[in-house]
Short mmCIF file of C-alpha atoms and ligand atoms in Angstrom, two decimals:
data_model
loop_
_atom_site.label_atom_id
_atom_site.label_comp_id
_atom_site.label_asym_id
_atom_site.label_seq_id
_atom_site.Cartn_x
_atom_site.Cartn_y
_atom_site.Cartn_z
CA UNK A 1 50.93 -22.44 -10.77
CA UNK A 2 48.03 -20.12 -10.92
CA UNK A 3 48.40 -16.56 -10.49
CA UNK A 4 46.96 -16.56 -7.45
CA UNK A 5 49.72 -18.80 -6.22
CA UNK A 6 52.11 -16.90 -7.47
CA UNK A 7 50.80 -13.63 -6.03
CA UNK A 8 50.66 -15.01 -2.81
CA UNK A 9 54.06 -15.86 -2.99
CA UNK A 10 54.94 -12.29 -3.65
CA UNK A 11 52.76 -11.05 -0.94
CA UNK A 12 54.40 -13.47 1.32
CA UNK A 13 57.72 -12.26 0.57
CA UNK A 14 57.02 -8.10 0.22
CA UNK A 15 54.39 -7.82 3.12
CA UNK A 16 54.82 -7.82 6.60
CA UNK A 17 53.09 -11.50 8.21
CA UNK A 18 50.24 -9.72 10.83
CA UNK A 19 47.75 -10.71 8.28
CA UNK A 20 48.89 -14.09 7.85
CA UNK A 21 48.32 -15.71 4.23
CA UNK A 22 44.86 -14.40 2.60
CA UNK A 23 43.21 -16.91 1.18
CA UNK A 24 41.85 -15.08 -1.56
CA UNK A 25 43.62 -12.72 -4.57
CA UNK A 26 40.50 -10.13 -5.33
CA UNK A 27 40.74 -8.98 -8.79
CA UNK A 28 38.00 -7.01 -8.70
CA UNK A 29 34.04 -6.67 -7.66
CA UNK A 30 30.57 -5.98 -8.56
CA UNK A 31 27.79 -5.83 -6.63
CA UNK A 32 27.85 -8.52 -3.76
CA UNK A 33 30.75 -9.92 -5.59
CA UNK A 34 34.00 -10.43 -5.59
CA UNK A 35 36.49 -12.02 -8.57
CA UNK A 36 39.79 -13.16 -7.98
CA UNK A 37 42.50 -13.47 -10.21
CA UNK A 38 42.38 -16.78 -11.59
CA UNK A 39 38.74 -15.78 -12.90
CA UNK A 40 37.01 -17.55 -9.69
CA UNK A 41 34.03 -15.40 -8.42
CA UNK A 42 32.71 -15.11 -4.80
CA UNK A 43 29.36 -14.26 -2.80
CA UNK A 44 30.57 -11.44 -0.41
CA UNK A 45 28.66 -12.28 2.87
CA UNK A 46 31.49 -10.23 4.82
CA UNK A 47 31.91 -7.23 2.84
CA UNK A 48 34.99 -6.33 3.79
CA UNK A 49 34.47 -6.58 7.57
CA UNK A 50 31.07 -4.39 7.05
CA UNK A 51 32.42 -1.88 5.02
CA UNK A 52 30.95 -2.45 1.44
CA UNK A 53 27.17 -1.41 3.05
CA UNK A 54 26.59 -0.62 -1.36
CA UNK A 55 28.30 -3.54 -2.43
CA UNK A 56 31.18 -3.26 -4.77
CA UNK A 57 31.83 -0.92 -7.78
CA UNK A 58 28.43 0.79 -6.87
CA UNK A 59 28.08 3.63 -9.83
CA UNK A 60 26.58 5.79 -7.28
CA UNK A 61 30.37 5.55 -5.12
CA UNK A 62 32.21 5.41 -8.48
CA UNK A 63 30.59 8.76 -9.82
CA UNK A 64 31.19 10.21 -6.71
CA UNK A 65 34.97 9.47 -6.24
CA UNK A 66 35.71 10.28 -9.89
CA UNK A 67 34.01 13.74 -10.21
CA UNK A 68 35.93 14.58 -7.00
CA UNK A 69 39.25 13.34 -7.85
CA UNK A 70 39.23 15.35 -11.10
CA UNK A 71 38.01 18.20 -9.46
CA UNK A 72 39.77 18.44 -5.96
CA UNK A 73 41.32 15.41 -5.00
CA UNK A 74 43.36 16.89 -1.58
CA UNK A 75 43.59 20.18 0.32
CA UNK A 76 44.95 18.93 3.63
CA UNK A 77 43.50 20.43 6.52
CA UNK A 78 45.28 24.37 5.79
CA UNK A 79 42.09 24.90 3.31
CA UNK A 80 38.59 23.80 3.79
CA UNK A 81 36.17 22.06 1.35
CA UNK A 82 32.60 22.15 0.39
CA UNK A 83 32.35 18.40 0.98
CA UNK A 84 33.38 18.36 4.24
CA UNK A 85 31.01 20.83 5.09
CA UNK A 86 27.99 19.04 3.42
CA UNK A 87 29.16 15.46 5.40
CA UNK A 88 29.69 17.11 8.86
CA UNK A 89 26.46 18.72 8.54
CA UNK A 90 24.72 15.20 7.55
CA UNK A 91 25.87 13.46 10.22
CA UNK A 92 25.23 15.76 12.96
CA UNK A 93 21.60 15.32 11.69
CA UNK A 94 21.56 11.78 11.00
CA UNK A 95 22.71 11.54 14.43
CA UNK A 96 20.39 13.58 15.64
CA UNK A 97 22.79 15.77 18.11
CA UNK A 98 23.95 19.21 18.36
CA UNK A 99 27.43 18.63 17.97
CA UNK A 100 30.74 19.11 15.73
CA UNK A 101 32.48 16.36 14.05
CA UNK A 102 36.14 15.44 13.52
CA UNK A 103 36.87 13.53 10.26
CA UNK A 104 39.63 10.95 9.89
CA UNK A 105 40.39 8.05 8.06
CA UNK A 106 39.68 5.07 9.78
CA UNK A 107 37.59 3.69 12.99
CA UNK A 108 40.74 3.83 15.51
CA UNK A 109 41.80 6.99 14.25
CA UNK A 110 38.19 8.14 15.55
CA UNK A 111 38.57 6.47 18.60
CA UNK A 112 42.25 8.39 19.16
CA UNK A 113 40.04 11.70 18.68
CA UNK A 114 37.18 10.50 20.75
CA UNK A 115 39.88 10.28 23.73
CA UNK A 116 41.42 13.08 23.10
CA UNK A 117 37.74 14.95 23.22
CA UNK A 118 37.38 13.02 26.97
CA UNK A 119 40.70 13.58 28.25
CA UNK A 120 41.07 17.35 27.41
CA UNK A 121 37.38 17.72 28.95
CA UNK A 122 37.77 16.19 31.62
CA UNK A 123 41.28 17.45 32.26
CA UNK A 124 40.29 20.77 34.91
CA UNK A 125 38.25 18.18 36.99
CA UNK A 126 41.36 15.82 37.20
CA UNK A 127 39.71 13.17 35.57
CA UNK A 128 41.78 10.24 33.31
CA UNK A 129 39.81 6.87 33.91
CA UNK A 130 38.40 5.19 31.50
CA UNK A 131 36.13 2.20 31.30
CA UNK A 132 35.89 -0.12 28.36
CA UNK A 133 34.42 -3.50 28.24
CA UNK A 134 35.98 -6.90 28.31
CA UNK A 135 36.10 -8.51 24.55
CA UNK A 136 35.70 -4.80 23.02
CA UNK A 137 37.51 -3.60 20.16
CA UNK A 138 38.22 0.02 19.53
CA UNK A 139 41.20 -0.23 16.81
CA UNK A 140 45.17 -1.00 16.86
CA UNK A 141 46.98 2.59 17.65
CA UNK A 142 48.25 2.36 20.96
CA UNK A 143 45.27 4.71 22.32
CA UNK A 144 42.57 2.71 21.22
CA UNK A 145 44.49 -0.40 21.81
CA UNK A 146 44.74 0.65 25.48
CA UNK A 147 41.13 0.65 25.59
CA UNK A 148 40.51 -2.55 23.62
CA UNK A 149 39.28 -5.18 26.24
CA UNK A 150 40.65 -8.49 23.90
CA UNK A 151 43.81 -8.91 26.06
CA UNK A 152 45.38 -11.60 23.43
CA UNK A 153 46.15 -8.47 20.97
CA UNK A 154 46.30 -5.10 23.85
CA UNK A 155 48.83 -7.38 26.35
CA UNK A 156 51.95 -7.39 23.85
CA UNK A 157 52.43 -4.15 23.99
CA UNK A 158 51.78 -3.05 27.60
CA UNK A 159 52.29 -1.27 29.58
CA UNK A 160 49.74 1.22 27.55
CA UNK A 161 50.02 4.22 29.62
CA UNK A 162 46.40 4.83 30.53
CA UNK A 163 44.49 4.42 33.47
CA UNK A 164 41.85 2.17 31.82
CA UNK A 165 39.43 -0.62 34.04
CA UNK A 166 37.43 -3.50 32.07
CA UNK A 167 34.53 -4.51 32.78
CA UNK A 168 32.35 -7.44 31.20
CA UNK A 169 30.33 -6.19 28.57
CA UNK A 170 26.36 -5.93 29.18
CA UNK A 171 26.95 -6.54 32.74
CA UNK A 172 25.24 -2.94 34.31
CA UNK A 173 26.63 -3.82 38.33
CA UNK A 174 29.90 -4.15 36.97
CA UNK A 175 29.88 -0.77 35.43
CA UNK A 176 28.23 0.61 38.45
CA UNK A 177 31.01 -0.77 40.60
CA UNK A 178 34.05 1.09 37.96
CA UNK A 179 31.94 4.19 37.53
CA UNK A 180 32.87 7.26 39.86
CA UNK A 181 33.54 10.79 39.77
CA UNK A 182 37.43 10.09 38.61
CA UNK A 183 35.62 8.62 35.51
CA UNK A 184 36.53 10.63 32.23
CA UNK A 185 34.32 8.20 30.01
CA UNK A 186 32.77 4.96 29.13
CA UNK A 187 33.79 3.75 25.54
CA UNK A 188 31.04 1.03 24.72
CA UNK A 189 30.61 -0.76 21.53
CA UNK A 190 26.46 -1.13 21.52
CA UNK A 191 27.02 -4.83 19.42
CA UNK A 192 30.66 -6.55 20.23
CA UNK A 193 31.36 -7.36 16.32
CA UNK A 194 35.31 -8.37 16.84
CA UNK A 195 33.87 -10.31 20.05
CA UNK A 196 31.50 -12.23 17.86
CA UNK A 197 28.51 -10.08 17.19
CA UNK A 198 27.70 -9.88 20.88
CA UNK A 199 24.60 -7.85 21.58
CA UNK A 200 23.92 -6.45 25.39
CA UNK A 201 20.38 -6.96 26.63
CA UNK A 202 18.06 -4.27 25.89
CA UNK A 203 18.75 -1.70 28.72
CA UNK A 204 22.39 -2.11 29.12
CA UNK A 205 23.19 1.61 27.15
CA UNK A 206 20.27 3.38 28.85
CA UNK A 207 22.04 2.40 31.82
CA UNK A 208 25.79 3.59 31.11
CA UNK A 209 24.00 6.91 30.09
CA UNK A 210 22.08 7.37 33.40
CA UNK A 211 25.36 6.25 34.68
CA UNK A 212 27.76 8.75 33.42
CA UNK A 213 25.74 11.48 33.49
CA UNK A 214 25.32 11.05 37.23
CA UNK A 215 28.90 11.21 37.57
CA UNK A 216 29.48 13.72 35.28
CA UNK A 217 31.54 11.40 32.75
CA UNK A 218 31.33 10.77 28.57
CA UNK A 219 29.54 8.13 27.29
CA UNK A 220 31.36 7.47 24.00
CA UNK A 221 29.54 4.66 21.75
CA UNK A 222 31.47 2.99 19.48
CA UNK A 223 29.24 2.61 16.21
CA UNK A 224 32.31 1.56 13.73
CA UNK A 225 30.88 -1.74 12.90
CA UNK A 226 27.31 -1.46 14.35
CA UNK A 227 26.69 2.10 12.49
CA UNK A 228 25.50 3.21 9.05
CA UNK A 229 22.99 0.08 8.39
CA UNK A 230 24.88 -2.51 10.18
CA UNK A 231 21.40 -3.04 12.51
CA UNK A 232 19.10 -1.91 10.27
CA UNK A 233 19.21 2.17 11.64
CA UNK A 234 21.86 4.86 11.05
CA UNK A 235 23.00 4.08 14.64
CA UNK A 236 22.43 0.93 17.19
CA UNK A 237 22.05 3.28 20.10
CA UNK A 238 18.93 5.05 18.57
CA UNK A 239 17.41 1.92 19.90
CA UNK A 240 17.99 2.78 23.34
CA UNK A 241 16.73 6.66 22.92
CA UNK A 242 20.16 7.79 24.11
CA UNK A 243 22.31 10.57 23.20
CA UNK A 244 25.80 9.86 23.73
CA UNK A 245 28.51 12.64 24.26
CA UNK A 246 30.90 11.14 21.68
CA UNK A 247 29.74 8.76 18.80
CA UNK A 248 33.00 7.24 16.67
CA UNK A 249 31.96 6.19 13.10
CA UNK A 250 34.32 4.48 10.13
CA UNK A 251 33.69 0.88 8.28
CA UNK A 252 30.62 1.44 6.38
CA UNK A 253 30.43 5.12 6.04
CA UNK A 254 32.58 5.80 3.36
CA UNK A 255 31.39 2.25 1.38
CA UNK A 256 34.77 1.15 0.85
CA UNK A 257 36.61 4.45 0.52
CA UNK A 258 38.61 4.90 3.94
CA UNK A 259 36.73 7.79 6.13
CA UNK A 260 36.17 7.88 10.26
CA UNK A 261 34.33 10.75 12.44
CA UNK A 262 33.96 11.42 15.75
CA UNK A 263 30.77 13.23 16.86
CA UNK A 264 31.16 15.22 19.56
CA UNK A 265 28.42 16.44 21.89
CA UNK A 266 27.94 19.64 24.00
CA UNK A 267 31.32 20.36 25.69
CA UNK A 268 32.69 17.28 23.94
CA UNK A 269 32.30 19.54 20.09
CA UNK A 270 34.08 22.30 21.66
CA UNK A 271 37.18 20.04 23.23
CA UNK A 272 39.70 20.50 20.50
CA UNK A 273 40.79 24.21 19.78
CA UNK A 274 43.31 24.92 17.16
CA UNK A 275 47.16 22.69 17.46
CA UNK A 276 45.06 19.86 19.83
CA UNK A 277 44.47 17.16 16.73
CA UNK A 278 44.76 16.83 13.02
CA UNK A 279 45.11 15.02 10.20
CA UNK A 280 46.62 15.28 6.59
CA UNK A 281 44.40 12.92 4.95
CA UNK A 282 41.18 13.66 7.34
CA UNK A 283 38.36 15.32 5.58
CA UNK A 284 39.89 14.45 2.20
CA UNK A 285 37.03 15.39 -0.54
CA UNK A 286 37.03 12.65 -1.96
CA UNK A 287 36.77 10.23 0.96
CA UNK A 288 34.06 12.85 2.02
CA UNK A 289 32.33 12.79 -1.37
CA UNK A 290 32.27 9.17 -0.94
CA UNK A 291 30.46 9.02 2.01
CA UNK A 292 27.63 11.37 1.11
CA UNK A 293 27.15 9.57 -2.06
CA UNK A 294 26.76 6.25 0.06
CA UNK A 295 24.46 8.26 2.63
CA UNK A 296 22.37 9.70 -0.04
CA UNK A 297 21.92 6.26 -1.97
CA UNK A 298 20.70 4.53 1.25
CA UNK A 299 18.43 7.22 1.70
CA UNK A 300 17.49 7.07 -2.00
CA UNK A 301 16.96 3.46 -2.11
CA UNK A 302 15.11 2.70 1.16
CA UNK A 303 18.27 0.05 1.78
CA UNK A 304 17.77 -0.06 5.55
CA UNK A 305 13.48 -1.01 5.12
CA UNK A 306 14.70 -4.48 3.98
CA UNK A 307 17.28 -5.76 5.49
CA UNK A 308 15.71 -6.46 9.08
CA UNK A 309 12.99 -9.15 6.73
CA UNK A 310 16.47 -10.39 5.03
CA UNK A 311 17.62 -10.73 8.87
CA UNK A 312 14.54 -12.34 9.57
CA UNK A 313 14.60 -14.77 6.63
CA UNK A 314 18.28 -15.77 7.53
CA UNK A 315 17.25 -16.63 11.30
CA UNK A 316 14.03 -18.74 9.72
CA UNK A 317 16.26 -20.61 7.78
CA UNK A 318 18.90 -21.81 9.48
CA UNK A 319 16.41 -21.91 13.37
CA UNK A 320 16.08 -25.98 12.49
CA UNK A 321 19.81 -26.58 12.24
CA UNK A 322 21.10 -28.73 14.91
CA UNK A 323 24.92 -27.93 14.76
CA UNK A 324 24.36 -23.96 14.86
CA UNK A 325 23.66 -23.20 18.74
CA UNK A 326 22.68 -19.30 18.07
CA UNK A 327 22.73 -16.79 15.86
CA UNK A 328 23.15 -13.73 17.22
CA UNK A 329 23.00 -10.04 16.27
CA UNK A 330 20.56 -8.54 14.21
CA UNK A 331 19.25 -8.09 10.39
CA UNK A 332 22.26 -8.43 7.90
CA UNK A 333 25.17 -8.77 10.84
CA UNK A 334 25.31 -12.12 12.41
CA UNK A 335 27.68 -14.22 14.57
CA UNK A 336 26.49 -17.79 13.98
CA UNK A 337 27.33 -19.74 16.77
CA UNK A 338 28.45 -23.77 16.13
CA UNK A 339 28.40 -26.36 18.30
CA UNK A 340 32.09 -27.16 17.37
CA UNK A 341 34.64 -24.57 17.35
CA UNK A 342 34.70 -25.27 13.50
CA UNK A 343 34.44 -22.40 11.82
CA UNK A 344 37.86 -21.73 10.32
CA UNK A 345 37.21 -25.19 8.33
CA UNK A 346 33.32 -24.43 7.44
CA UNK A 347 34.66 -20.52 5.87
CA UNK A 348 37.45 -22.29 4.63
CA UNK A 349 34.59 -24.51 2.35
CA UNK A 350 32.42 -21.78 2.08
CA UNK A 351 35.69 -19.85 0.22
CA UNK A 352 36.04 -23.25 -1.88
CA UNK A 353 32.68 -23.50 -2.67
CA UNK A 354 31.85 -19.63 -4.06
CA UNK A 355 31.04 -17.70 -0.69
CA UNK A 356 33.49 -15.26 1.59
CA UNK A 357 32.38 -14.72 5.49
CA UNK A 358 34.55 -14.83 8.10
CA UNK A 359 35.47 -17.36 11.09
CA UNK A 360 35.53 -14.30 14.05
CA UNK A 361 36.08 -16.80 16.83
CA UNK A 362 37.04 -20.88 16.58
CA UNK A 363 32.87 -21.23 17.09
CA UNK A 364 31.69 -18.03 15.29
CA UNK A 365 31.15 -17.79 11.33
CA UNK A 366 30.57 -14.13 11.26
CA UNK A 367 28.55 -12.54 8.28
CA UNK A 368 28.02 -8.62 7.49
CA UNK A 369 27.14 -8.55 3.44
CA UNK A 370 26.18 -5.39 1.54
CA UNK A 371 22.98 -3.98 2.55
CA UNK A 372 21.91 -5.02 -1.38
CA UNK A 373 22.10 -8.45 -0.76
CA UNK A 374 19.17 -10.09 -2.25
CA UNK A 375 17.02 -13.08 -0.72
CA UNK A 376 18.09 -15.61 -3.60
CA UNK A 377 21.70 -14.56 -2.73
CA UNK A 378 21.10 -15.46 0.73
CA UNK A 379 18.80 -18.49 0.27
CA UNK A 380 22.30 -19.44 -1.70
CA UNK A 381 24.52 -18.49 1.38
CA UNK A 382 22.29 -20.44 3.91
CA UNK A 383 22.07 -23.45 1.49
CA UNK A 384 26.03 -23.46 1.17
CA UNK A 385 26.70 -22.95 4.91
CA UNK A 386 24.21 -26.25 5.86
CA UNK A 387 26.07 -27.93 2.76
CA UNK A 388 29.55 -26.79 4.98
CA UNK A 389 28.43 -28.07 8.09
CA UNK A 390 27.44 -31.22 6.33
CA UNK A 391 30.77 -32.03 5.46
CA UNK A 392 32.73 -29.92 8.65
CA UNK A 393 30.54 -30.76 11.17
CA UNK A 394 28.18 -33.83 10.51
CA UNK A 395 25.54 -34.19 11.78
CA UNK A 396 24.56 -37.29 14.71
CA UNK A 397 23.79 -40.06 12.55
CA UNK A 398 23.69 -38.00 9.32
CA UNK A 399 21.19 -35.94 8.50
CA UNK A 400 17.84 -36.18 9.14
N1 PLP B 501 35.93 -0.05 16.60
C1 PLP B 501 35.21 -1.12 16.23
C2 PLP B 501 33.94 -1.44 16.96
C3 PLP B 501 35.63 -1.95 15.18
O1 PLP B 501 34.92 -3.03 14.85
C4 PLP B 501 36.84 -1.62 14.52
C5 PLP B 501 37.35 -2.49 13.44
O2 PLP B 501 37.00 -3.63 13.31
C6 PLP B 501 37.55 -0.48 14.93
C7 PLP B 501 37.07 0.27 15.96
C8 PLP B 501 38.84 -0.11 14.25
O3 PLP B 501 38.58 0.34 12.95
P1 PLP B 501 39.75 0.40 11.86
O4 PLP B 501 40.14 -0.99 11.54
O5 PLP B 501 39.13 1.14 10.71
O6 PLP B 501 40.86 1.16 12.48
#
């Protein structure tokens, strides 16, 4: 039996089943990869669901974290810390708003504060609807569950307790139709990554802004898998020349170290006075000194001028192949669409054969790789993935 076996065994038996059976034991990482235990080492094409924007061990995030933690590794939120300071600052301006942030520790935990920030503003007009969109993900606490539009994982635990309406996603009638003046906010993701990496047409965020504005409600824009590089730009909306009134941020921020924000606009920085939210962990300096190390090396580095080419490159080289129907999304995050809902089987070879992404729907291989990915590494990933769907999926009549 190989260690891995065996510590599967033990995970089986110590940890609870919602995440099934991994099929990998990480030992440890370096760059865009990953080791296990047995000594077997990995291409990460998923990074840890868009997390590891650096890649892994990054000296720049390892400096950081262990300067902090032998300085000031926890304070709690009685005492305040230079780091949290310099990071609230930095986003405000990456985000280009005149705002106040929250800090947290994960993407739902920003999502929890991003409705608290709607409800309590909108609480002297009476307002408590909220509108989400079908197939959207906003995190697994009840609060962001009740606003998560995949009904397979919100309907178990209903009734939710919120007054929440779904509409599909990209579809700007549909929100015009659940829009009114009861309307406390919009929560939109501005790509669908849980749904697939499901990009709106052009437009469709412009819209919801005119949209709430007119009726006087929050436009809160997910960016926990979309932000911080994900599409090339510090945020997907930027795109659309909007300015939200809440912006939620987590996954790639803090490069592997767990951090969240929400961003809060105009009367949406000034919604929580003192007892209304906290955290223990949120802020912690050394999740905090994490992220500004990973927002000063992207900065340093120039990582977001290459990856929409690498994006580009990827498309190019997998346009030709018959059994991929589309790949969507943009630059270095990618649902690619098969003809066959085979994509548990062509990861599963992909894992066998050196390379981790992830199956995100039965037809969806979905890939988000650090930012440093470099075009032999991907050459290597597209070359594997046609070699998969050689053997998964073949071809009519073989290849041509
Ligand atoms: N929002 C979006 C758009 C996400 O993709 C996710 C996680 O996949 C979350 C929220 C929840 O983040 P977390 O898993 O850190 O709670």
């Amino acid at each position: 039996m190989t260690y891995s076996d065996e510590l599967k065994g033990r995970f089986q038996a110590s940890l609870m089943g919602n995440y099934g059976l991994p099929p990998v034991a990480v030992s440890h990482g370096e760059g865009r990869h990953l080791t296990d235990v047995d000594g077997k080492t990995y291409l990460d094409m998923i990074g840890g669901i868009a997390v590891s924007s650096l890649g892994h061990s990054h000296p720049a995030i390892v400096e950081a974290v262990a300067t902090q933690a032998a300085r000031l590794a926890h304070t709690s939120n009685l005492y305040l810390h230079e780091k949290e300071v310099e990071l609230a600052e930095k986003l405000l301006e990456l985000a280009a708003v005149d705002g106040k942030v929250f800090l947290c520790n994960s993407g739902t935990e920003a999502n929890e504060a991003a409705l608290k920030l709607v409800l309590l503003a909108g609480k002297a007009s009476g307002r408590t609807k909220i509108v989400a969109a079908e197939h959207g993900f906003h995190g697994r606490t009840l609060g962001s569950l009740s606003i998560t539009g995949k009904a397979a994982i919100r309907e178990p635990f209903e009734p939710l307790g919120r007054d929440v309406a779904f509409v599909p996603h990209g579809d700007t009638d549909a929100l015009k139709a659940a829009v009114d003046d009861t309307t406390a906010a919009v929560f939109l993701e501005p790509v669908q990554g849980e749904a697939g990496v499901v990009t709106a047409a052009p437009g469709y965020l412009a819209a919801a802004r005119e949209l709430t504005a007119a009726h006087g409600a929050a436009l809160v824009v997910d960016e926990i898998q979309s932000g911080f590089g994900r599409t090339g730009a510090w945020f997907a909306h930027h795109a659309e020349g909007i300015t939200p009134d809440v912006i939620t941020v987590a996954k790639g921020m803090g490069g592997g170290v767990p951090i969240g924000a929400a961003i809060g606009v105009g009367p949406y920085a000034e919604a929580l006075t003192p007892g209304t939210h906290g955290s223990t962990f949120g802020g912690n300096p050394i999740a905090c000194a994490a992220a500004l190390a990973v927002i000063d090396t992207i900065e340093r580095e120039h990582l977001f001028d290459s990856v929409a080419a690498l994006g580009a490159h990827l498309e190019e080289r997998l346009a030709d192949e018959g059994r991929i129907a589309q790949v969507r999304g943009t630059a270095l995050w990618r649902g690619i669409a098969l003809t066959e809902p085979v994509a548990a089987e062509v990861v599963a070879h992909l894992a066998a054969n050196g390379v981790l992404a992830n199956a995100v729907r039965p037809d969806t291989v979905r890939i988000a790789p650090p930012l440093t990915i470099t075009p032999t590494e991907l050459a290597e990933f597209c070359d594997k993935l046609i070699a998969a769907l050689d053997e998964v999926q073949p071809a009519p009549g073989g290849r041509p």
